[in-house]
Amino acid sequence: MTTPPPAPMVTGIHHVGIVVQGLERAYRFWRDGLGLPLLREAEISDQGVRAALLAAGDSEVELLEPLGGDTGVARFLARRGEGLHHLCFETTDVGAATAALAAQGTALLDPVPRKGLAGQIAFLHPKACDGVLVELATPPHGESRPESPVTLKRVVIGCRDTGATASTFQRLFDLPEVAISGGPRIMLGWAGGSALLMVPASQAEGAEGMVALSMVAAGLEPLGVRLDAAHVPMLRGSNEITVEPGGATGVHLHISRFHFP
Ligand code: CO
């Protein structure tokens, strides 16, 4: 008798969490400009936020509006302004995943999973992943995402030492390595799906942690028309649209015509 291989710790990037001033204004970019379908919106009172999830290919974008009070999200907005806040991996059993991480001595903000917008969720302590705040989520069973015109492909992470940060993510989450150029950049994730791209902080204006997102669009022309209609400032190349943080709720965003390998 052979035993089946153990289930992977995580199976993909479920969403990236973005702190915004207000959901309504953020929808003008993410829903109306990019065209991401809104999946749901709800008040999460224990986090002091109003949150929304929008589909972006095999992943989602989560928008977080602080409701007031001294919460982590309100402090983030006051200190750093709008922008990338956390990264959420999907796992089939968040309870087993957090127990396994705790047994290895990994610091957790939620030792016991709780209900969040994405299903049962738990946050690791930010110091566990070199300054990247990581959430794990087990979404409700049988959930499917609608098609979206733009797909999340890369979460770019600025690192003091890309090898050390990649090792941390591989040790904690057993992430497969997609490609290595031989240079200082390292990519971890799922072939043909979403991935983390670790880059030296010196190539990211000195910033460490999540610094940018890369997406792929089936058609750049209709996207350009929608972004124009939503008054989004952008740089248009023949194969890429770059939206500056001021137009994308604090997020550096590159949208390419091509699929990545
Ligand atoms: Co989240």
PDB file of N, CA and C in Angstrom, residues 153-226:
ATOM      1  N   LYS A 153      -0.937  38.141 -12.028  1.00  0.00           N
ATOM      2  CA  LYS A 153       0.124  37.184 -12.335  1.00  0.00           C
ATOM      3  C   LYS A 153       1.283  37.238 -11.352  1.00  0.00           C
ATOM      4  N   ARG A 154       1.728  38.426 -10.971  1.00  0.00           N
ATOM      5  CA  ARG A 154       2.924  38.538 -10.142  1.00  0.00           C
ATOM      6  C   ARG A 154       2.698  39.500  -8.995  1.00  0.00           C
ATOM      7  N   VAL A 155       3.145  39.096  -7.823  1.00  0.00           N
ATOM      8  CA  VAL A 155       3.266  40.018  -6.693  1.00  0.00           C
ATOM      9  C   VAL A 155       4.758  40.253  -6.518  1.00  0.00           C
ATOM     10  N   VAL A 156       5.193  41.498  -6.679  1.00  0.00           N
ATOM     11  CA  VAL A 156       6.619  41.814  -6.622  1.00  0.00           C
ATOM     12  C   VAL A 156       6.981  42.200  -5.187  1.00  0.00           C
ATOM     13  N   ILE A 157       8.022  41.531  -4.653  1.00  0.00           N
ATOM     14  CA  ILE A 157       8.440  41.740  -3.271  1.00  0.00           C
ATOM     15  C   ILE A 157       9.874  42.249  -3.259  1.00  0.00           C
ATOM     16  N   GLY A 158      10.065  43.438  -2.697  1.00  0.00           N
ATOM     17  CA  GLY A 158      11.410  43.994  -2.535  1.00  0.00           C
ATOM     18  C   GLY A 158      12.079  43.353  -1.328  1.00  0.00           C
ATOM     19  N   CYS A 159      13.331  42.913  -1.514  1.00  0.00           N
ATOM     20  CA  CYS A 159      14.013  42.141  -0.457  1.00  0.00           C
ATOM     21  C   CYS A 159      15.410  42.709  -0.215  1.00  0.00           C
ATOM     22  N   ARG A 160      15.813  42.720   1.055  1.00  0.00           N
ATOM     23  CA  ARG A 160      17.211  43.040   1.358  1.00  0.00           C
ATOM     24  C   ARG A 160      18.099  41.950   0.750  1.00  0.00           C
ATOM     25  N   ASP A 161      17.646  40.682   0.839  1.00  0.00           N
ATOM     26  CA  ASP A 161      18.401  39.533   0.325  1.00  0.00           C
ATOM     27  C   ASP A 161      17.374  38.578  -0.289  1.00  0.00           C
ATOM     28  N   THR A 162      17.303  38.545  -1.628  1.00  0.00           N
ATOM     29  CA  THR A 162      16.236  37.767  -2.281  1.00  0.00           C
ATOM     30  C   THR A 162      16.329  36.283  -1.936  1.00  0.00           C
ATOM     31  N   GLY A 163      17.562  35.763  -1.822  1.00  0.00           N
ATOM     32  CA  GLY A 163      17.739  34.345  -1.502  1.00  0.00           C
ATOM     33  C   GLY A 163      17.189  34.023  -0.124  1.00  0.00           C
ATOM     34  N   ALA A 164      17.441  34.911   0.838  1.00  0.00           N
ATOM     35  CA  ALA A 164      16.980  34.669   2.206  1.00  0.00           C
ATOM     36  C   ALA A 164      15.455  34.727   2.274  1.00  0.00           C
ATOM     37  N   THR A 165      14.843  35.718   1.588  1.00  0.00           N
ATOM     38  CA  THR A 165      13.378  35.830   1.630  1.00  0.00           C
ATOM     39  C   THR A 165      12.738  34.649   0.895  1.00  0.00           C
ATOM     40  N   ALA A 166      13.311  34.242  -0.235  1.00  0.00           N
ATOM     41  CA  ALA A 166      12.778  33.077  -0.958  1.00  0.00           C
ATOM     42  C   ALA A 166      12.859  31.831  -0.078  1.00  0.00           C
ATOM     43  N   SER A 167      13.960  31.667   0.642  1.00  0.00           N
ATOM     44  CA  SER A 167      14.102  30.506   1.538  1.00  0.00           C
ATOM     45  C   SER A 167      13.034  30.526   2.621  1.00  0.00           C
ATOM     46  N   THR A 168      12.740  31.709   3.158  1.00  0.00           N
ATOM     47  CA  THR A 168      11.710  31.819   4.192  1.00  0.00           C
ATOM     48  C   THR A 168      10.365  31.350   3.644  1.00  0.00           C
ATOM     49  N   PHE A 169       9.990  31.832   2.451  1.00  0.00           N
ATOM     50  CA  PHE A 169       8.689  31.449   1.876  1.00  0.00           C
ATOM     51  C   PHE A 169       8.667  29.958   1.516  1.00  0.00           C
ATOM     52  N   GLN A 170       9.799  29.428   1.059  1.00  0.00           N
ATOM     53  CA  GLN A 170       9.830  27.995   0.726  1.00  0.00           C
ATOM     54  C   GLN A 170       9.743  27.143   1.982  1.00  0.00           C
ATOM     55  N   ARG A 171      10.421  27.570   3.049  1.00  0.00           N
ATOM     56  CA  ARG A 171      10.411  26.799   4.305  1.00  0.00           C
ATOM     57  C   ARG A 171       9.006  26.802   4.910  1.00  0.00           C
ATOM     58  N   LEU A 172       8.354  27.970   4.926  1.00  0.00           N
ATOM     59  CA  LEU A 172       7.047  28.058   5.577  1.00  0.00           C
ATOM     60  C   LEU A 172       5.938  27.440   4.736  1.00  0.00           C
ATOM     61  N   PHE A 173       5.959  27.665   3.429  1.00  0.00           N
ATOM     62  CA  PHE A 173       4.788  27.328   2.600  1.00  0.00           C
ATOM     63  C   PHE A 173       5.091  26.298   1.523  1.00  0.00           C
ATOM     64  N   ASP A 174       6.360  25.852   1.436  1.00  0.00           N
ATOM     65  CA  ASP A 174       6.739  24.844   0.460  1.00  0.00           C
ATOM     66  C   ASP A 174       6.401  25.301  -0.971  1.00  0.00           C
ATOM     67  N   LEU A 175       6.647  26.593  -1.261  1.00  0.00           N
ATOM     68  CA  LEU A 175       6.300  27.134  -2.584  1.00  0.00           C
ATOM     69  C   LEU A 175       7.221  26.578  -3.657  1.00  0.00           C
ATOM     70  N   PRO A 176       6.678  26.138  -4.778  1.00  0.00           N
ATOM     71  CA  PRO A 176       7.555  25.698  -5.871  1.00  0.00           C
ATOM     72  C   PRO A 176       8.275  26.886  -6.506  1.00  0.00           C
ATOM     73  N   GLU A 177       9.498  26.608  -7.006  1.00  0.00           N
ATOM     74  CA  GLU A 177      10.245  27.656  -7.700  1.00  0.00           C
ATOM     75  C   GLU A 177       9.881  27.586  -9.170  1.00  0.00           C
ATOM     76  N   VAL A 178       9.439  28.725  -9.751  1.00  0.00           N
ATOM     77  CA  VAL A 178       8.993  28.733 -11.141  1.00  0.00           C
ATOM     78  C   VAL A 178      10.183  28.845 -12.080  1.00  0.00           C
ATOM     79  N   ALA A 179      11.054  29.761 -11.793  1.00  0.00           N
ATOM     80  CA  ALA A 179      12.160  30.023 -12.702  1.00  0.00           C
ATOM     81  C   ALA A 179      13.211  30.781 -11.942  1.00  0.00           C
ATOM     82  N   ILE A 180      14.448  30.578 -12.326  1.00  0.00           N
ATOM     83  CA  ILE A 180      15.513  31.380 -11.737  1.00  0.00           C
ATOM     84  C   ILE A 180      16.399  31.834 -12.885  1.00  0.00           C
ATOM     85  N   SER A 181      16.637  33.124 -12.939  1.00  0.00           N
ATOM     86  CA  SER A 181      17.376  33.674 -14.070  1.00  0.00           C
ATOM     87  C   SER A 181      18.864  33.523 -13.875  1.00  0.00           C
ATOM     88  N   GLY A 182      19.284  33.172 -12.664  1.00  0.00           N
ATOM     89  CA  GLY A 182      20.710  33.186 -12.358  1.00  0.00           C
ATOM     90  C   GLY A 182      21.116  34.527 -11.777  1.00  0.00           C
ATOM     91  N   GLY A 183      20.275  35.524 -11.939  1.00  0.00           N
ATOM     92  CA  GLY A 183      20.536  36.837 -11.358  1.00  0.00           C
ATOM     93  C   GLY A 183      19.959  36.893  -9.962  1.00  0.00           C
ATOM     94  N   PRO A 184      19.835  38.089  -9.427  1.00  0.00           N
ATOM     95  CA  PRO A 184      19.342  38.193  -8.051  1.00  0.00           C
ATOM     96  C   PRO A 184      17.831  38.012  -7.918  1.00  0.00           C
ATOM     97  N   ARG A 185      17.103  38.013  -9.053  1.00  0.00           N
ATOM     98  CA  ARG A 185      15.638  37.866  -8.953  1.00  0.00           C
ATOM     99  C   ARG A 185      15.258  36.400  -8.807  1.00  0.00           C
ATOM    100  N   ILE A 186      14.286  36.110  -7.962  1.00  0.00           N
ATOM    101  CA  ILE A 186      13.835  34.736  -7.750  1.00  0.00           C
ATOM    102  C   ILE A 186      12.310  34.710  -7.824  1.00  0.00           C
ATOM    103  N   MET A 187      11.772  33.730  -8.537  1.00  0.00           N
ATOM    104  CA  MET A 187      10.318  33.628  -8.668  1.00  0.00           C
ATOM    105  C   MET A 187       9.835  32.321  -8.047  1.00  0.00           C
ATOM    106  N   LEU A 188       8.846  32.445  -7.163  1.00  0.00           N
ATOM    107  CA  LEU A 188       8.234  31.282  -6.519  1.00  0.00           C
ATOM    108  C   LEU A 188       6.751  31.291  -6.819  1.00  0.00           C
ATOM    109  N   GLY A 189       6.183  30.122  -7.131  1.00  0.00           N
ATOM    110  CA  GLY A 189       4.743  30.095  -7.359  1.00  0.00           C
ATOM    111  C   GLY A 189       4.358  28.907  -8.189  1.00  0.00           C
ATOM    112  N   TRP A 190       3.426  29.121  -9.107  1.00  0.00           N
ATOM    113  CA  TRP A 190       2.814  28.026  -9.819  1.00  0.00           C
ATOM    114  C   TRP A 190       2.938  28.277 -11.318  1.00  0.00           C
ATOM    115  N   ALA A 191       3.544  27.346 -12.037  1.00  0.00           N
ATOM    116  CA  ALA A 191       3.754  27.512 -13.469  1.00  0.00           C
ATOM    117  C   ALA A 191       2.416  27.793 -14.154  1.00  0.00           C
ATOM    118  N   GLY A 192       2.383  28.845 -14.951  1.00  0.00           N
ATOM    119  CA  GLY A 192       1.158  29.216 -15.654  1.00  0.00           C
ATOM    120  C   GLY A 192       0.163  29.955 -14.775  1.00  0.00           C
ATOM    121  N   GLY A 193       0.408  30.001 -13.471  1.00  0.00           N
ATOM    122  CA  GLY A 193      -0.500  30.697 -12.563  1.00  0.00           C
ATOM    123  C   GLY A 193       0.166  31.910 -11.948  1.00  0.00           C
ATOM    124  N   SER A 194      -0.192  32.194 -10.710  1.00  0.00           N
ATOM    125  CA  SER A 194       0.347  33.384 -10.075  1.00  0.00           C
ATOM    126  C   SER A 194       1.645  33.042  -9.341  1.00  0.00           C
ATOM    127  N   ALA A 195       2.457  34.062  -9.126  1.00  0.00           N
ATOM    128  CA  ALA A 195       3.772  33.830  -8.531  1.00  0.00           C
ATOM    129  C   ALA A 195       4.227  35.054  -7.752  1.00  0.00           C
ATOM    130  N   LEU A 196       5.186  34.809  -6.864  1.00  0.00           N
ATOM    131  CA  LEU A 196       5.861  35.887  -6.151  1.00  0.00           C
ATOM    132  C   LEU A 196       7.192  36.123  -6.846  1.00  0.00           C
ATOM    133  N   LEU A 197       7.501  37.383  -7.146  1.00  0.00           N
ATOM    134  CA  LEU A 197       8.784  37.719  -7.754  1.00  0.00           C
ATOM    135  C   LEU A 197       9.589  38.508  -6.724  1.00  0.00           C
ATOM    136  N   MET A 198      10.662  37.877  -6.217  1.00  0.00           N
ATOM    137  CA  MET A 198      11.534  38.537  -5.247  1.00  0.00           C
ATOM    138  C   MET A 198      12.595  39.331  -5.992  1.00  0.00           C
ATOM    139  N   VAL A 199      12.650  40.636  -5.737  1.00  0.00           N
ATOM    140  CA  VAL A 199      13.648  41.490  -6.387  1.00  0.00           C
ATOM    141  C   VAL A 199      14.452  42.208  -5.302  1.00  0.00           C
ATOM    142  N   PRO A 200      15.715  42.540  -5.593  1.00  0.00           N
ATOM    143  CA  PRO A 200      16.484  43.299  -4.601  1.00  0.00           C
ATOM    144  C   PRO A 200      15.807  44.651  -4.343  1.00  0.00           C
ATOM    145  N   ALA A 201      15.796  45.074  -3.089  1.00  0.00           N
ATOM    146  CA  ALA A 201      15.188  46.362  -2.748  1.00  0.00           C
ATOM    147  C   ALA A 201      15.810  47.494  -3.567  1.00  0.00           C
ATOM    148  N   SER A 202      17.095  47.329  -3.925  1.00  0.00           N
ATOM    149  CA  SER A 202      17.767  48.374  -4.709  1.00  0.00           C
ATOM    150  C   SER A 202      17.139  48.549  -6.089  1.00  0.00           C
ATOM    151  N   GLN A 203      16.395  47.510  -6.573  1.00  0.00           N
ATOM    152  CA  GLN A 203      15.687  47.621  -7.861  1.00  0.00           C
ATOM    153  C   GLN A 203      14.238  48.060  -7.661  1.00  0.00           C
ATOM    154  N   ALA A 204      13.870  48.373  -6.408  1.00  0.00           N
ATOM    155  CA  ALA A 204      12.486  48.745  -6.096  1.00  0.00           C
ATOM    156  C   ALA A 204      12.470  50.039  -5.283  1.00  0.00           C
ATOM    157  N   GLU A 205      13.291  50.982  -5.713  1.00  0.00           N
ATOM    158  CA  GLU A 205      13.393  52.283  -5.038  1.00  0.00           C
ATOM    159  C   GLU A 205      13.687  52.120  -3.550  1.00  0.00           C
ATOM    160  N   GLY A 206      14.439  51.055  -3.218  1.00  0.00           N
ATOM    161  CA  GLY A 206      14.841  50.831  -1.828  1.00  0.00           C
ATOM    162  C   GLY A 206      13.773  50.216  -0.954  1.00  0.00           C
ATOM    163  N   ALA A 207      12.587  49.966  -1.520  1.00  0.00           N
ATOM    164  CA  ALA A 207      11.472  49.503  -0.693  1.00  0.00           C
ATOM    165  C   ALA A 207      11.556  47.998  -0.450  1.00  0.00           C
ATOM    166  N   GLU A 208      11.216  47.582   0.766  1.00  0.00           N
ATOM    167  CA  GLU A 208      11.104  46.168   1.100  1.00  0.00           C
ATOM    168  C   GLU A 208       9.635  45.828   1.321  1.00  0.00           C
ATOM    169  N   GLY A 209       9.307  44.563   1.132  1.00  0.00           N
ATOM    170  CA  GLY A 209       7.915  44.125   1.248  1.00  0.00           C
ATOM    171  C   GLY A 209       7.244  44.171  -0.115  1.00  0.00           C
ATOM    172  N   MET A 210       5.911  44.102  -0.145  1.00  0.00           N
ATOM    173  CA  MET A 210       5.191  44.093  -1.422  1.00  0.00           C
ATOM    174  C   MET A 210       5.314  45.472  -2.070  1.00  0.00           C
ATOM    175  N   VAL A 211       5.824  45.511  -3.301  1.00  0.00           N
ATOM    176  CA  VAL A 211       6.076  46.806  -3.941  1.00  0.00           C
ATOM    177  C   VAL A 211       5.269  47.027  -5.219  1.00  0.00           C
ATOM    178  N   ALA A 212       4.785  45.978  -5.865  1.00  0.00           N
ATOM    179  CA  ALA A 212       4.079  46.160  -7.138  1.00  0.00           C
ATOM    180  C   ALA A 212       3.294  44.900  -7.491  1.00  0.00           C
ATOM    181  N   LEU A 213       2.354  45.062  -8.419  1.00  0.00           N
ATOM    182  CA  LEU A 213       1.611  43.930  -8.981  1.00  0.00           C
ATOM    183  C   LEU A 213       1.777  43.932 -10.489  1.00  0.00           C
ATOM    184  N   SER A 214       1.847  42.727 -11.073  1.00  0.00           N
ATOM    185  CA  SER A 214       1.801  42.590 -12.530  1.00  0.00           C
ATOM    186  C   SER A 214       0.560  41.797 -12.899  1.00  0.00           C
ATOM    187  N   MET A 215      -0.132  42.303 -13.916  1.00  0.00           N
ATOM    188  CA  MET A 215      -1.331  41.629 -14.396  1.00  0.00           C
ATOM    189  C   MET A 215      -1.241  41.445 -15.903  1.00  0.00           C
ATOM    190  N   VAL A 216      -2.099  40.574 -16.421  1.00  0.00           N
ATOM    191  CA  VAL A 216      -2.154  40.332 -17.859  1.00  0.00           C
ATOM    192  C   VAL A 216      -3.576  40.612 -18.330  1.00  0.00           C
ATOM    193  N   ALA A 217      -3.697  41.304 -19.464  1.00  0.00           N
ATOM    194  CA  ALA A 217      -5.010  41.593 -20.041  1.00  0.00           C
ATOM    195  C   ALA A 217      -5.112  40.931 -21.403  1.00  0.00           C
ATOM    196  N   ALA A 218      -6.249  40.343 -21.672  1.00  0.00           N
ATOM    197  CA  ALA A 218      -6.469  39.726 -22.979  1.00  0.00           C
ATOM    198  C   ALA A 218      -6.446  40.800 -24.068  1.00  0.00           C
ATOM    199  N   GLY A 219      -7.021  41.952 -23.795  1.00  0.00           N
ATOM    200  CA  GLY A 219      -7.037  43.035 -24.777  1.00  0.00           C
ATOM    201  C   GLY A 219      -6.647  44.344 -24.119  1.00  0.00           C
ATOM    202  N   LEU A 220      -5.553  44.953 -24.588  1.00  0.00           N
ATOM    203  CA  LEU A 220      -5.141  46.223 -23.992  1.00  0.00           C
ATOM    204  C   LEU A 220      -5.999  47.384 -24.493  1.00  0.00           C
ATOM    205  N   GLU A 221      -6.534  47.297 -25.733  1.00  0.00           N
ATOM    206  CA  GLU A 221      -7.290  48.437 -26.273  1.00  0.00           C
ATOM    207  C   GLU A 221      -8.575  48.682 -25.482  1.00  0.00           C
ATOM    208  N   PRO A 222      -9.425  47.652 -25.283  1.00  0.00           N
ATOM    209  CA  PRO A 222     -10.629  47.913 -24.478  1.00  0.00           C
ATOM    210  C   PRO A 222     -10.300  48.335 -23.063  1.00  0.00           C
ATOM    211  N   LEU A 223      -9.193  47.819 -22.530  1.00  0.00           N
ATOM    212  CA  LEU A 223      -8.784  48.214 -21.177  1.00  0.00           C
ATOM    213  C   LEU A 223      -8.413  49.695 -21.155  1.00  0.00           C
ATOM    214  N   GLY A 224      -7.647  50.132 -22.174  1.00  0.00           N
ATOM    215  CA  GLY A 224      -7.275  51.545 -22.257  1.00  0.00           C
ATOM    216  C   GLY A 224      -8.497  52.449 -22.333  1.00  0.00           C
ATOM    217  N   VAL A 225      -9.511  52.009 -23.076  1.00  0.00           N
ATOM    218  CA  VAL A 225     -10.752  52.792 -23.198  1.00  0.00           C
ATOM    219  C   VAL A 225     -11.455  52.893 -21.837  1.00  0.00           C
ATOM    220  N   ARG A 226     -11.524  51.760 -21.133  1.00  0.00           N
ATOM    221  CA  ARG A 226     -12.174  51.786 -19.807  1.00  0.00           C
ATOM    222  C   ARG A 226     -11.409  52.659 -18.823  1.00  0.00           C
TER     223      ARG A 226
END
